[in-house]
mmCIF file of C-alpha atoms in Angstrom:
data_model
loop_
_atom_site.group_PDB
_atom_site.id
_atom_site.type_symbol
_atom_site.label_atom_id
_atom_site.label_comp_id
_atom_site.label_asym_id
_atom_site.label_seq_id
_atom_site.Cartn_x
_atom_site.Cartn_y
_atom_site.Cartn_z
ATOM 1 C CA MET A 803 7.942 8.841 24.349
ATOM 2 C CA GLU A 804 6.549 11.929 23.011
ATOM 3 C CA THR A 805 8.818 14.403 20.799
ATOM 4 C CA LYS A 806 8.972 17.756 19.039
ATOM 5 C CA VAL A 807 2.348 -17.778 -17.488
ATOM 6 C CA PRO A 808 4.807 -16.862 -20.274
ATOM 7 C CA LYS A 809 5.510 -13.315 -20.325
ATOM 8 C CA ARG A 810 1.941 -11.936 -20.666
ATOM 9 C CA LEU A 811 -0.492 -11.862 -18.597
ATOM 10 C CA ILE A 812 -2.376 -13.745 -16.204
ATOM 11 C CA VAL A 813 -5.052 -11.780 -15.061
ATOM 12 C CA MET A 814 -8.688 -13.737 -14.741
ATOM 13 C CA ALA A 815 -11.449 -11.091 -13.425
ATOM 14 C CA VAL A 816 -14.555 -11.528 -12.799
ATOM 15 C CA LEU A 817 -16.791 -8.906 -13.383
ATOM 16 C CA THR A 818 -19.611 -7.357 -11.371
ATOM 17 C CA VAL A 819 -20.997 -4.216 -12.360
ATOM 18 C CA MET A 820 -23.197 -2.687 -10.355
ATOM 19 C CA VAL A 821 -24.908 -0.810 -12.207
ATOM 20 C CA MET A 822 -25.120 -2.186 -15.971
ATOM 21 C CA VAL A 823 -25.093 1.233 -18.322
ATOM 22 C CA SER A 824 -22.341 2.397 -20.021
ATOM 23 C CA GLY A 825 -20.905 5.351 -17.887
ATOM 24 C CA CYS A 826 -19.833 7.472 -19.923
ATOM 25 C CA ILE A 827 -17.145 9.738 -19.928
ATOM 26 C CA THR A 828 -18.082 12.897 -20.655
ATOM 27 C CA SER A 829 -16.916 16.939 -20.359
ATOM 28 C CA ASN A 830 -18.365 19.961 -18.481
ATOM 29 C CA GLY A 831 -18.256 21.865 -20.665
ATOM 30 C CA ASP A 832 -14.996 24.138 -21.232
ATOM 31 C CA ASP A 833 -13.721 23.131 -17.277
ATOM 32 C CA ASP A 834 -13.028 19.571 -19.136
ATOM 33 C CA ILE A 835 -13.991 18.282 -15.161
ATOM 34 C CA VAL A 836 -14.560 14.566 -15.977
ATOM 35 C CA LYS A 837 -18.204 13.465 -14.807
ATOM 36 C CA THR A 838 -18.818 10.322 -12.374
ATOM 37 C CA GLY A 839 -20.405 7.718 -14.084
ATOM 38 C CA ASP A 840 -22.205 4.311 -12.577
ATOM 39 C CA LEU A 841 -20.270 3.072 -9.434
ATOM 40 C CA ARG A 842 -18.541 -0.135 -10.689
ATOM 41 C CA THR A 843 -17.461 -2.569 -8.947
ATOM 42 C CA GLU A 844 -14.809 -5.589 -10.374
ATOM 43 C CA ASP A 845 -12.816 -8.571 -9.038
ATOM 44 C CA TYR A 846 -9.636 -9.654 -10.179
ATOM 45 C CA PHE A 847 -7.177 -12.037 -9.372
ATOM 46 C CA VAL A 848 -3.475 -13.047 -10.941
ATOM 47 C CA GLU A 849 -1.967 -16.544 -10.051
ATOM 48 C CA LEU A 850 0.909 -16.951 -9.325
ATOM 49 C CA GLY A 851 2.267 -18.616 -12.459
ATOM 50 C CA PRO A 852 5.708 -19.690 -12.475
ATOM 51 C CA ALA A 853 7.391 -17.241 -10.496
ATOM 52 C CA GLN A 854 9.425 -17.621 -7.182
ATOM 53 C CA ASN A 855 9.633 -14.532 -6.287
ATOM 54 C CA VAL A 856 7.639 -10.912 -7.008
ATOM 55 C CA LYS A 857 7.448 -7.519 -6.830
ATOM 56 C CA ILE A 858 4.417 -6.197 -6.492
ATOM 57 C CA ASN A 859 4.307 -2.619 -7.433
ATOM 58 C CA ILE A 860 1.507 -0.181 -7.177
ATOM 59 C CA GLU A 861 0.777 2.951 -8.910
ATOM 60 C CA MET A 862 -2.745 4.660 -7.681
ATOM 61 C CA GLY A 863 -3.464 8.604 -8.332
ATOM 62 C CA THR A 864 -5.679 9.816 -5.653
ATOM 63 C CA GLY A 865 -8.168 6.587 -3.914
ATOM 64 C CA GLU A 866 -7.556 4.744 -1.017
ATOM 65 C CA LEU A 867 -5.506 1.994 -0.717
ATOM 66 C CA GLU A 868 -6.265 -1.594 1.861
ATOM 67 C CA ILE A 869 -4.590 -4.117 1.731
ATOM 68 C CA ARG A 870 -4.573 -7.531 3.074
ATOM 69 C CA PRO A 871 -2.521 -10.718 3.545
ATOM 70 C CA ASP A 872 -5.711 -13.511 2.806
ATOM 71 C CA ALA A 873 -5.471 -14.389 0.088
ATOM 72 C CA THR A 874 -5.390 -17.870 -1.799
ATOM 73 C CA LYS A 875 -3.806 -16.836 -4.764
ATOM 74 C CA LEU A 876 -0.806 -14.019 -5.579
ATOM 75 C CA MET A 877 -3.345 -11.101 -6.018
ATOM 76 C CA GLU A 878 -7.185 -11.085 -4.637
ATOM 77 C CA GLY A 879 -8.535 -7.584 -5.121
ATOM 78 C CA THR A 880 -11.914 -5.614 -5.647
ATOM 79 C CA PHE A 881 -11.970 -2.451 -6.884
ATOM 80 C CA THR A 882 -14.738 0.393 -6.871
ATOM 81 C CA TYR A 883 -14.795 3.325 -9.091
ATOM 82 C CA ASN A 884 -16.916 5.447 -11.097
ATOM 83 C CA ILE A 885 -15.133 6.947 -13.013
ATOM 84 C CA ASP A 886 -14.628 4.817 -15.822
ATOM 85 C CA LYS A 887 -10.866 5.758 -17.508
ATOM 86 C CA TRP A 888 -9.868 4.731 -13.761
ATOM 87 C CA LYS A 889 -10.102 1.504 -15.004
ATOM 88 C CA PRO A 890 -6.965 -0.354 -12.822
ATOM 89 C CA ARG A 891 -4.707 -2.062 -15.501
ATOM 90 C CA PHE A 892 -2.505 -4.816 -14.859
ATOM 91 C CA THR A 893 0.736 -6.324 -15.706
ATOM 92 C CA TYR A 894 2.531 -8.902 -14.723
ATOM 93 C CA ASP A 895 6.476 -10.148 -16.778
ATOM 94 C CA PRO A 896 9.124 -11.019 -16.031
ATOM 95 C CA GLU A 897 13.031 -9.838 -15.118
ATOM 96 C CA GLY A 898 15.819 -12.032 -14.428
ATOM 97 C CA ASN A 899 14.861 -14.436 -11.220
ATOM 98 C CA ILE A 900 11.892 -11.852 -10.379
ATOM 99 C CA TRP A 901 8.258 -11.420 -11.629
ATOM 100 C CA ASN A 902 7.065 -7.871 -11.121
ATOM 101 C CA LEU A 903 3.111 -7.407 -10.882
ATOM 102 C CA THR A 904 2.298 -3.302 -11.576
ATOM 103 C CA ILE A 905 -0.914 -2.778 -10.935
ATOM 104 C CA ARG A 906 -1.731 0.970 -12.645
ATOM 105 C CA GLN A 907 -4.894 4.145 -12.184
ATOM 106 C CA PRO A 908 -4.195 5.722 -15.699
ATOM 107 C CA ASN A 909 -5.373 9.125 -16.318
ATOM 108 C CA ALA A 910 -4.776 9.581 -13.090
ATOM 109 C CA ASP A 911 -4.048 13.330 -13.801
ATOM 110 C CA ILE A 912 -7.521 14.135 -15.273
ATOM 111 C CA GLU A 913 -9.737 16.041 -13.283
ATOM 112 C CA VAL A 914 -12.843 15.217 -12.142
ATOM 113 C CA GLU A 915 -16.217 16.257 -9.858
ATOM 114 C CA SER A 916 -15.159 16.013 -6.501
ATOM 115 C CA ASP A 917 -17.798 13.163 -5.802
ATOM 116 C CA ALA A 918 -14.897 10.545 -7.638
ATOM 117 C CA ARG A 919 -14.723 6.932 -5.980
ATOM 118 C CA ASN A 920 -11.364 5.482 -6.554
ATOM 119 C CA GLU A 921 -10.989 1.955 -3.871
ATOM 120 C CA TRP A 922 -8.517 -0.921 -3.806
ATOM 121 C CA ASP A 923 -9.329 -3.887 -2.178
ATOM 122 C CA LEU A 924 -6.360 -6.054 -2.466
ATOM 123 C CA SER A 925 -4.912 -9.159 -0.659
ATOM 124 C CA PHE A 926 -1.841 -11.167 -1.736
ATOM 125 C CA GLY A 927 -0.591 -14.632 -0.821
ATOM 126 C CA THR A 928 1.423 -15.524 1.965
ATOM 127 C CA TRP A 929 3.742 -18.023 0.517
ATOM 128 C CA VAL A 930 5.851 -16.571 -2.044
ATOM 129 C CA PRO A 931 8.943 -14.432 -0.981
ATOM 130 C CA MET A 932 8.723 -10.951 -2.154
ATOM 131 C CA GLU A 933 9.256 -6.825 -2.373
ATOM 132 C CA MET A 934 6.046 -4.280 -1.910
ATOM 133 C CA ASN A 935 6.177 -0.558 -3.452
ATOM 134 C CA VAL A 936 3.338 1.614 -3.044
ATOM 135 C CA GLU A 937 2.322 5.285 -4.836
ATOM 136 C CA ILE A 938 -0.573 6.911 -3.191
ATOM 137 C CA GLY A 939 -0.314 10.807 -5.395
ATOM 138 C CA ALA A 940 -3.562 11.791 -2.707
ATOM 139 C CA GLY A 941 -5.217 9.017 -0.518
ATOM 140 C CA THR A 942 -4.888 6.762 1.836
ATOM 141 C CA ALA A 943 -3.072 3.842 2.968
ATOM 142 C CA ASP A 944 -4.603 0.897 5.137
ATOM 143 C CA ILE A 945 -2.138 -1.756 5.136
ATOM 144 C CA ALA A 946 -1.405 -5.014 7.368
ATOM 145 C CA VAL A 947 1.290 -6.774 6.387
ATOM 146 C CA ALA A 948 1.023 -10.429 8.777
ATOM 147 C CA GLY A 949 2.152 -13.500 7.482
ATOM 148 C CA LEU A 950 3.670 -12.197 3.613
ATOM 149 C CA ASP A 951 6.631 -13.030 3.272
ATOM 150 C CA LEU A 952 7.932 -9.534 3.266
ATOM 151 C CA ALA A 953 11.774 -8.714 2.445
ATOM 152 C CA SER A 954 11.175 -4.797 2.160
ATOM 153 C CA LEU A 955 8.579 -2.740 2.262
ATOM 154 C CA SER A 956 7.920 1.321 0.252
ATOM 155 C CA ILE A 957 4.861 3.599 1.207
ATOM 156 C CA ALA A 958 4.991 7.139 -0.130
ATOM 157 C CA ILE A 959 1.673 8.991 -0.538
ATOM 158 C CA GLY A 960 2.104 13.004 -2.138
ATOM 159 C CA ALA A 961 -1.192 13.568 0.832
ATOM 160 C CA GLY A 962 -2.811 11.662 3.190
ATOM 161 C CA ASP A 963 -2.656 8.658 5.893
ATOM 162 C CA ILE A 964 -0.930 5.732 6.410
ATOM 163 C CA ALA A 965 -2.301 3.591 8.542
ATOM 164 C CA LEU A 966 0.673 -0.163 8.583
ATOM 165 C CA ASP A 967 0.234 -2.384 10.673
ATOM 166 C CA LEU A 968 3.484 -5.313 10.954
ATOM 167 C CA THR A 969 2.972 -7.022 13.647
ATOM 168 C CA GLY A 970 3.223 -11.184 12.650
ATOM 169 C CA ASN A 971 5.645 -13.587 13.310
ATOM 170 C CA ARG A 972 9.179 -12.801 11.015
ATOM 171 C CA VAL A 973 11.968 -14.793 9.994
ATOM 172 C CA ASP A 974 13.489 -12.956 7.952
ATOM 173 C CA HIS A 975 14.766 -8.854 8.499
ATOM 174 C CA LEU A 976 12.271 -6.111 7.041
ATOM 175 C CA ILE A 977 13.583 -3.142 5.426
ATOM 176 C CA VAL A 978 10.001 -0.286 5.751
ATOM 177 C CA ARG A 979 9.824 3.112 3.894
ATOM 178 C CA VAL A 980 7.356 5.239 4.372
ATOM 179 C CA GLY A 981 6.873 8.845 3.420
ATOM 180 C CA THR A 982 4.066 11.540 3.184
ATOM 181 C CA GLY A 983 4.340 14.852 2.376
ATOM 182 C CA ASN A 984 1.075 15.457 4.160
ATOM 183 C CA GLY A 985 -0.703 12.652 6.826
ATOM 184 C CA ARG A 986 -0.801 11.211 9.496
ATOM 185 C CA VAL A 987 1.346 7.759 10.005
ATOM 186 C CA ASN A 988 0.131 5.151 12.465
ATOM 187 C CA LEU A 989 2.582 2.089 13.246
ATOM 188 C CA ILE A 990 1.459 -1.028 14.550
ATOM 189 C CA VAL A 991 4.769 -3.104 15.569
ATOM 190 C CA PRO A 992 5.355 -6.195 18.310
ATOM 191 C CA ASP A 993 6.709 -6.286 21.261
ATOM 192 C CA TYR A 994 8.484 -9.632 20.461
ATOM 193 C CA ILE A 995 10.671 -8.654 17.352
ATOM 194 C CA GLY A 996 13.248 -5.984 17.373
ATOM 195 C CA VAL A 997 11.713 -2.678 16.299
ATOM 196 C CA GLN A 998 14.324 0.362 14.930
ATOM 197 C CA ILE A 999 12.260 3.505 13.694
ATOM 198 C CA GLN A 1000 14.200 6.313 12.332
ATOM 199 C CA PRO A 1001 11.565 9.310 11.976
ATOM 200 C CA THR A 1002 12.575 12.234 9.081
ATOM 201 C CA GLN A 1003 9.557 15.571 9.640
ATOM 202 C CA GLY A 1004 9.461 18.471 9.167
ATOM 203 C CA SER A 1005 6.506 19.085 11.683
ATOM 204 C CA GLY A 1006 5.031 17.589 13.874
ATOM 205 C CA THR A 1007 5.047 14.872 16.887
ATOM 206 C CA VAL A 1008 6.264 11.895 17.202
ATOM 207 C CA ILE A 1009 3.547 9.680 19.851
ATOM 208 C CA ALA A 1010 5.577 6.638 19.698
ATOM 209 C CA PRO A 1011 4.477 5.683 24.376
ATOM 210 C CA GLY A 1012 7.186 3.028 25.349
ATOM 211 C CA LEU A 1013 10.221 3.227 22.831
ATOM 212 C CA GLU A 1014 14.123 4.502 23.429
ATOM 213 C CA PHE A 1015 14.851 7.347 22.224
ATOM 214 C CA ARG A 1016 18.375 7.246 21.189
ATOM 215 C CA ASP A 1017 20.615 9.433 18.425
ATOM 216 C CA GLY A 1018 17.897 10.215 16.445
ATOM 217 C CA ASN A 1019 15.949 6.564 16.337
ATOM 218 C CA TYR A 1020 13.345 4.174 18.657
ATOM 219 C CA PHE A 1021 13.610 1.482 19.733
ATOM 220 C CA ASN A 1022 11.206 -1.042 21.135
ATOM 221 C CA ASP A 1023 12.928 -3.496 23.908
ATOM 222 C CA VAL A 1024 13.937 -6.442 22.957
ATOM 223 C CA PHE A 1025 16.027 -5.195 19.773
ATOM 224 C CA ASP A 1026 18.934 -5.543 21.320
ATOM 225 C CA SER A 1027 18.728 -9.254 21.629
ATOM 226 C CA SER A 1028 16.413 -9.580 18.823
ATOM 227 C CA GLU A 1029 18.020 -12.113 15.593
ATOM 228 C CA VAL A 1030 14.908 -10.871 13.463
ATOM 229 C CA PHE A 1031 14.541 -6.938 13.181
ATOM 230 C CA ILE A 1032 12.084 -4.887 11.501
ATOM 231 C CA LEU A 1033 13.905 -1.361 9.894
ATOM 232 C CA ILE A 1034 11.433 1.774 9.940
ATOM 233 C CA ALA A 1035 12.476 4.719 7.492
ATOM 234 C CA VAL A 1036 10.121 7.818 7.865
ATOM 235 C CA ASP A 1037 9.959 10.515 6.731
ATOM 236 C CA ILE A 1038 6.484 13.159 6.519
ATOM 237 C CA GLY A 1039 6.895 16.187 5.658
ATOM 238 C CA VAL A 1040 3.900 17.614 7.654
ATOM 239 C CA GLY A 1041 2.249 15.634 9.840
ATOM 240 C CA ASP A 1042 2.579 13.095 13.976
ATOM 241 C CA LEU A 1043 3.572 9.954 13.092
ATOM 242 C CA VAL A 1044 2.065 7.233 16.262
ATOM 243 C CA VAL A 1045 3.195 4.286 16.964
ATOM 244 C CA LEU A 1046 1.990 1.497 19.092
ATOM 245 C CA GLU A 1047 3.417 -1.882 20.155
ATOM 246 C CA THR A 1048 1.283 -4.757 21.043
ATOM 247 C CA PRO A 1049 1.653 -7.890 21.466
#
């Protein structure tokens, strides 16, 4: 349809520096633009430790993010960047019964050359209950959650496109919030679990073939009979929402 383990970090790092040079940060005269250095690729992982529930916070100022559900540990990630000041930082600390894992891009507000790169390829373990919050200033997010024991997922991008695959079997409800100020949102949703989508758009089109539109929401055919639901709120300032339902 179309309408208008203690408290400290448990992180082990395996550095695979593609070019073994320091890659110092320098400024470009009075413009104070940070020049790109050598391209680095670094692999990190985070052990689960004593945590039984985890909240994942991903804070990226600018770049490309990919998330998959196939880690053998809590988190395994490959980080590629050519601005030394963008070396990712991690914290993993308890807050009551929940442990908070934060992956953050520092110095996100610096001005850089146009060929700057920042790419995070992350995977997470499927056996631990978690919530996930993703914030990106400008960039893209390509996220698949099949198998993850997610209770909630929030994705916000100031400017950029979001691709989100919500297929996979679920035994509990999932609450999803997706937002971009300017960009396209592509959703892949299952046809065997109840799905409700509530879109809010400043300007753009909703393309959702096979879904029923009523009372400002989109529903798939099994929503009324399903015991498990995926409830999705989508907020787009300028851009389209495209929904694909798949077996």
